[in-house]
XYZ file of N, CA and C in Angstrom:
315
model
N 8.987 62.132 -28.164
C 8.781 63.310 -29.214
C 10.290 63.884 -29.145
N 10.846 64.067 -30.533
C 11.850 64.946 -30.609
C 11.641 66.509 -31.142
N 12.210 67.044 -30.222
C 12.162 68.627 -30.232
C 13.413 69.171 -30.977
N 14.123 68.344 -31.488
C 15.558 68.711 -31.979
C 15.163 69.709 -33.231
N 16.016 70.626 -33.855
C 15.529 71.403 -34.954
C 16.862 71.138 -35.777
N 16.878 70.397 -36.831
C 18.152 70.393 -37.680
C 17.910 71.744 -38.754
N 18.896 72.346 -39.097
C 19.188 73.134 -39.858
C 20.118 73.131 -41.137
N 19.161 73.270 -42.206
C 20.165 73.019 -43.557
C 20.626 74.350 -43.971
N 22.043 74.251 -44.380
C 22.646 75.515 -44.437
C 22.759 75.780 -46.237
N 22.271 76.981 -46.782
C 22.637 77.106 -48.048
C 24.043 76.784 -48.298
N 24.138 76.563 -49.883
C 25.332 76.816 -50.691
C 25.763 78.201 -50.981
N 25.089 79.483 -50.822
C 25.003 80.671 -51.008
C 25.862 81.211 -49.515
N 25.928 80.522 -48.524
C 26.567 81.009 -47.512
C 27.975 81.389 -47.886
N 28.559 82.488 -47.344
C 29.717 83.144 -47.889
C 30.577 84.070 -46.728
N 31.638 84.427 -47.109
C 32.376 85.585 -46.719
C 32.125 86.820 -47.628
N 32.144 87.835 -47.213
C 31.959 89.181 -48.274
C 33.059 89.854 -47.463
N 33.841 90.393 -48.599
C 34.754 91.676 -48.367
C 34.618 92.410 -48.983
N 34.436 93.662 -48.681
C 34.044 94.579 -48.966
C 34.563 95.942 -48.747
N 35.180 96.575 -49.549
C 35.861 98.526 -48.765
C 36.390 98.072 -47.949
N 37.068 96.653 -47.577
C 38.222 96.483 -46.608
C 37.478 95.762 -45.192
N 36.341 95.663 -45.302
C 35.433 95.061 -44.234
C 34.840 93.605 -44.625
N 34.810 93.207 -43.622
C 34.553 91.326 -43.794
C 33.244 91.088 -43.029
N 32.524 90.235 -43.606
C 31.274 90.012 -42.837
C 31.083 88.239 -43.349
N 30.747 87.553 -42.579
C 30.203 85.934 -42.476
C 28.613 86.301 -43.035
N 28.457 85.663 -44.054
C 26.625 85.404 -44.447
C 26.297 84.096 -44.176
N 25.520 83.572 -43.096
C 24.899 82.589 -43.159
C 23.323 82.427 -43.232
N 22.772 81.443 -44.405
C 21.627 81.208 -44.703
C 21.139 79.900 -44.599
N 20.151 79.852 -43.600
C 19.733 78.565 -43.303
C 18.367 78.110 -42.937
N 17.792 77.083 -43.029
C 16.479 77.057 -42.857
C 16.190 75.892 -41.685
N 15.261 75.812 -41.280
C 15.123 74.682 -40.212
C 13.541 74.442 -40.006
N 13.214 73.760 -41.343
C 11.611 73.280 -41.234
C 11.116 74.312 -42.549
N 10.124 74.485 -42.259
C 9.182 74.682 -43.740
C 8.995 75.973 -43.578
N 9.441 77.023 -42.850
C 8.998 78.537 -42.692
C 10.173 79.338 -43.572
N 10.912 78.739 -44.336
C 11.594 79.579 -45.123
C 13.068 79.714 -44.653
N 13.781 80.871 -45.652
C 15.278 80.616 -45.145
C 15.483 81.936 -44.294
N 16.441 81.653 -43.157
C 16.863 82.475 -42.384
C 18.068 83.324 -43.013
N 18.369 84.626 -42.647
C 19.531 85.515 -42.790
C 20.167 85.744 -41.786
N 21.624 85.750 -41.635
C 22.310 86.290 -40.284
C 23.603 86.639 -40.991
N 24.033 87.681 -40.418
C 25.488 88.296 -40.865
C 26.154 88.562 -39.566
N 27.498 87.910 -39.431
C 28.165 88.015 -38.284
C 29.462 88.749 -38.759
N 29.577 90.080 -37.902
C 30.862 90.809 -38.305
C 32.214 90.586 -37.623
N 33.188 91.133 -38.064
C 34.569 90.740 -37.575
C 34.794 90.712 -35.847
N 34.046 91.520 -35.169
C 33.751 91.363 -34.090
C 32.544 90.337 -33.128
N 32.042 89.741 -33.697
C 31.531 88.433 -33.495
C 29.863 88.772 -33.523
N 29.402 90.279 -33.872
C 28.442 90.521 -33.339
C 27.275 89.974 -34.674
N 26.308 90.221 -34.396
C 25.036 89.212 -35.173
C 24.303 90.075 -35.640
N 23.898 90.102 -36.745
C 22.666 90.755 -37.472
C 21.517 89.642 -38.299
N 20.403 89.703 -37.810
C 19.589 88.734 -38.172
C 18.264 89.464 -38.725
N 17.646 88.853 -39.680
C 16.412 89.583 -40.234
C 15.356 88.253 -39.313
N 14.318 88.932 -39.138
C 13.119 88.043 -38.220
C 12.255 87.657 -39.533
N 11.940 88.012 -40.702
C 11.049 87.365 -41.635
C 11.877 86.331 -42.386
N 11.455 85.282 -42.872
C 12.171 84.511 -43.186
C 11.949 84.899 -45.053
N 12.799 84.299 -45.656
C 12.872 84.381 -47.279
C 12.195 83.338 -47.757
N 11.348 83.550 -48.982
C 11.016 82.338 -49.453
C 12.071 81.591 -50.090
N 13.452 81.789 -50.569
C 14.159 81.367 -51.046
C 15.530 81.827 -50.412
N 16.904 80.734 -50.571
C 17.882 81.401 -50.292
C 18.454 82.298 -51.197
N 18.234 82.530 -52.290
C 18.897 83.513 -53.189
C 18.143 84.826 -53.096
N 16.643 84.964 -52.434
C 16.270 86.176 -52.103
C 17.038 86.555 -50.833
N 17.240 85.861 -50.233
C 17.994 86.362 -48.800
C 19.414 87.265 -49.273
N 19.920 86.271 -49.929
C 21.252 87.031 -50.570
C 20.892 88.203 -51.490
N 20.006 87.913 -51.969
C 19.473 89.520 -52.979
C 19.416 90.374 -52.142
N 18.633 90.270 -50.744
C 18.340 91.152 -49.823
C 19.750 91.871 -49.253
N 20.666 91.430 -49.055
C 21.839 91.420 -48.190
C 22.406 92.285 -49.213
N 22.471 92.019 -50.423
C 23.375 92.773 -51.712
C 22.725 93.912 -51.637
N 21.399 94.204 -51.522
C 20.802 95.356 -52.058
C 21.282 96.666 -50.845
N 21.182 95.878 -49.523
C 21.600 96.989 -48.215
C 23.190 96.929 -48.679
N 23.845 96.442 -48.733
C 25.119 96.731 -49.388
C 25.606 97.580 -50.153
N 24.705 97.569 -51.118
C 24.651 98.595 -52.456
C 24.220 99.929 -52.062
N 23.057 99.826 -51.048
C 22.665 101.125 -50.890
C 23.170 101.553 -49.441
N 23.359 100.913 -48.521
C 24.055 101.362 -47.126
C 25.405 101.495 -47.045
N 25.962 100.518 -47.562
C 27.371 100.244 -47.357
C 27.686 98.978 -45.902
N 28.547 98.250 -46.748
C 28.698 97.226 -45.321
C 28.859 97.701 -44.097
N 29.323 98.901 -43.932
C 29.626 99.354 -42.495
C 28.227 99.281 -42.140
N 27.106 99.527 -42.503
C 25.740 99.579 -41.758
C 25.506 98.050 -41.104
N 26.228 97.068 -41.190
C 26.169 95.593 -40.939
C 27.239 95.333 -39.902
N 27.821 96.383 -39.283
C 29.207 96.232 -38.358
C 28.746 96.878 -37.082
N 29.007 96.402 -35.931
C 29.009 97.120 -34.832
C 29.814 97.022 -34.189
N 30.482 98.290 -33.673
C 32.026 98.595 -33.436
C 31.731 97.875 -32.020
N 32.907 97.555 -31.532
C 33.264 96.736 -29.839
C 32.782 97.960 -29.022
N 32.040 97.321 -27.761
C 31.714 98.352 -26.947
C 32.876 99.056 -26.101
N 34.086 98.156 -26.285
C 35.560 98.981 -25.745
C 35.703 100.428 -26.305
N 35.039 100.532 -27.269
C 35.807 101.692 -28.251
C 34.996 103.226 -27.287
N 35.651 104.299 -27.410
C 35.022 105.146 -26.903
C 34.491 106.582 -27.809
N 33.456 106.922 -26.858
C 32.831 108.070 -27.785
C 33.518 109.354 -27.976
N 33.120 110.547 -28.499
C 33.574 111.995 -29.064
C 33.644 112.330 -27.562
N 33.314 112.141 -26.750
C 33.561 112.627 -25.116
C 34.354 111.776 -24.250
N 34.860 111.054 -25.040
C 36.080 109.949 -24.085
C 35.294 109.213 -23.314
N 33.981 108.843 -23.255
C 33.379 108.356 -22.252
C 33.428 106.760 -22.832
N 33.060 105.861 -22.230
C 32.954 104.162 -22.699
C 31.788 104.691 -23.424
N 31.487 103.770 -24.473
C 30.154 103.545 -24.957
C 29.585 102.400 -24.193
N 28.057 102.638 -24.227
C 27.385 101.371 -23.706
C 27.667 100.285 -23.822
N 27.839 99.309 -22.673
C 28.054 98.080 -22.859
C 26.680 97.359 -23.377
N 27.187 96.362 -24.443
C 26.051 96.046 -25.206
C 25.813 94.578 -24.728
N 24.249 94.412 -24.264
C 24.007 92.908 -23.711
C 23.528 92.210 -24.853
N 23.326 90.606 -24.385
C 23.335 89.725 -25.775
C 22.304 90.029 -26.584
N 20.823 90.581 -26.132
C 19.866 90.846 -27.246
C 20.307 91.952 -28.204
N 21.113 93.055 -27.674
C 21.238 93.902 -28.458
C 22.171 93.556 -29.609
N 23.264 92.508 -29.216
C 24.204 92.151 -29.980
C 23.343 91.496 -31.434
N 22.486 90.687 -31.314
C 21.556 90.563 -32.129
C 20.394 91.197 -32.746
N 20.923 92.442 -33.392
C 20.302 93.502 -33.542
C 19.327 92.684 -34.983
N 17.764 93.191 -34.841
C 16.861 92.352 -35.631
C 16.399 93.326 -36.906
N 16.391 92.902 -37.966
C 16.273 93.776 -39.399
C 14.961 92.920 -39.421
N 14.312 93.778 -40.103
C 12.798 93.332 -40.970
C 13.095 94.037 -42.092
N 12.120 93.219 -43.225
C 12.036 93.877 -44.585
C 11.063 95.000 -44.668
N 11.285 95.780 -45.211
C 10.244 96.980 -45.346
C 9.763 96.868 -47.056
């Protein structure tokens, strides 16, 4: 039995630069469940959407709406080495926290 999953990457995958910030956009599917959307920021942090999209274009449209409404900064997680206003180290992020999940509402 072959348990390998092969991903098909969309031609809509791209790098987006907006207001001096850069994100990598990956849109792929691995089977018949739909298209998956993941954004990787310049620090290597990943934000992905739990619910698959019907098409790769709908995934990209969702991302563009978020950038227009909330700004690209909403998709960027600062490195844990930064200090907060009280000059205390910020919480060390664990692997699951780096993969913040987004759901469509």
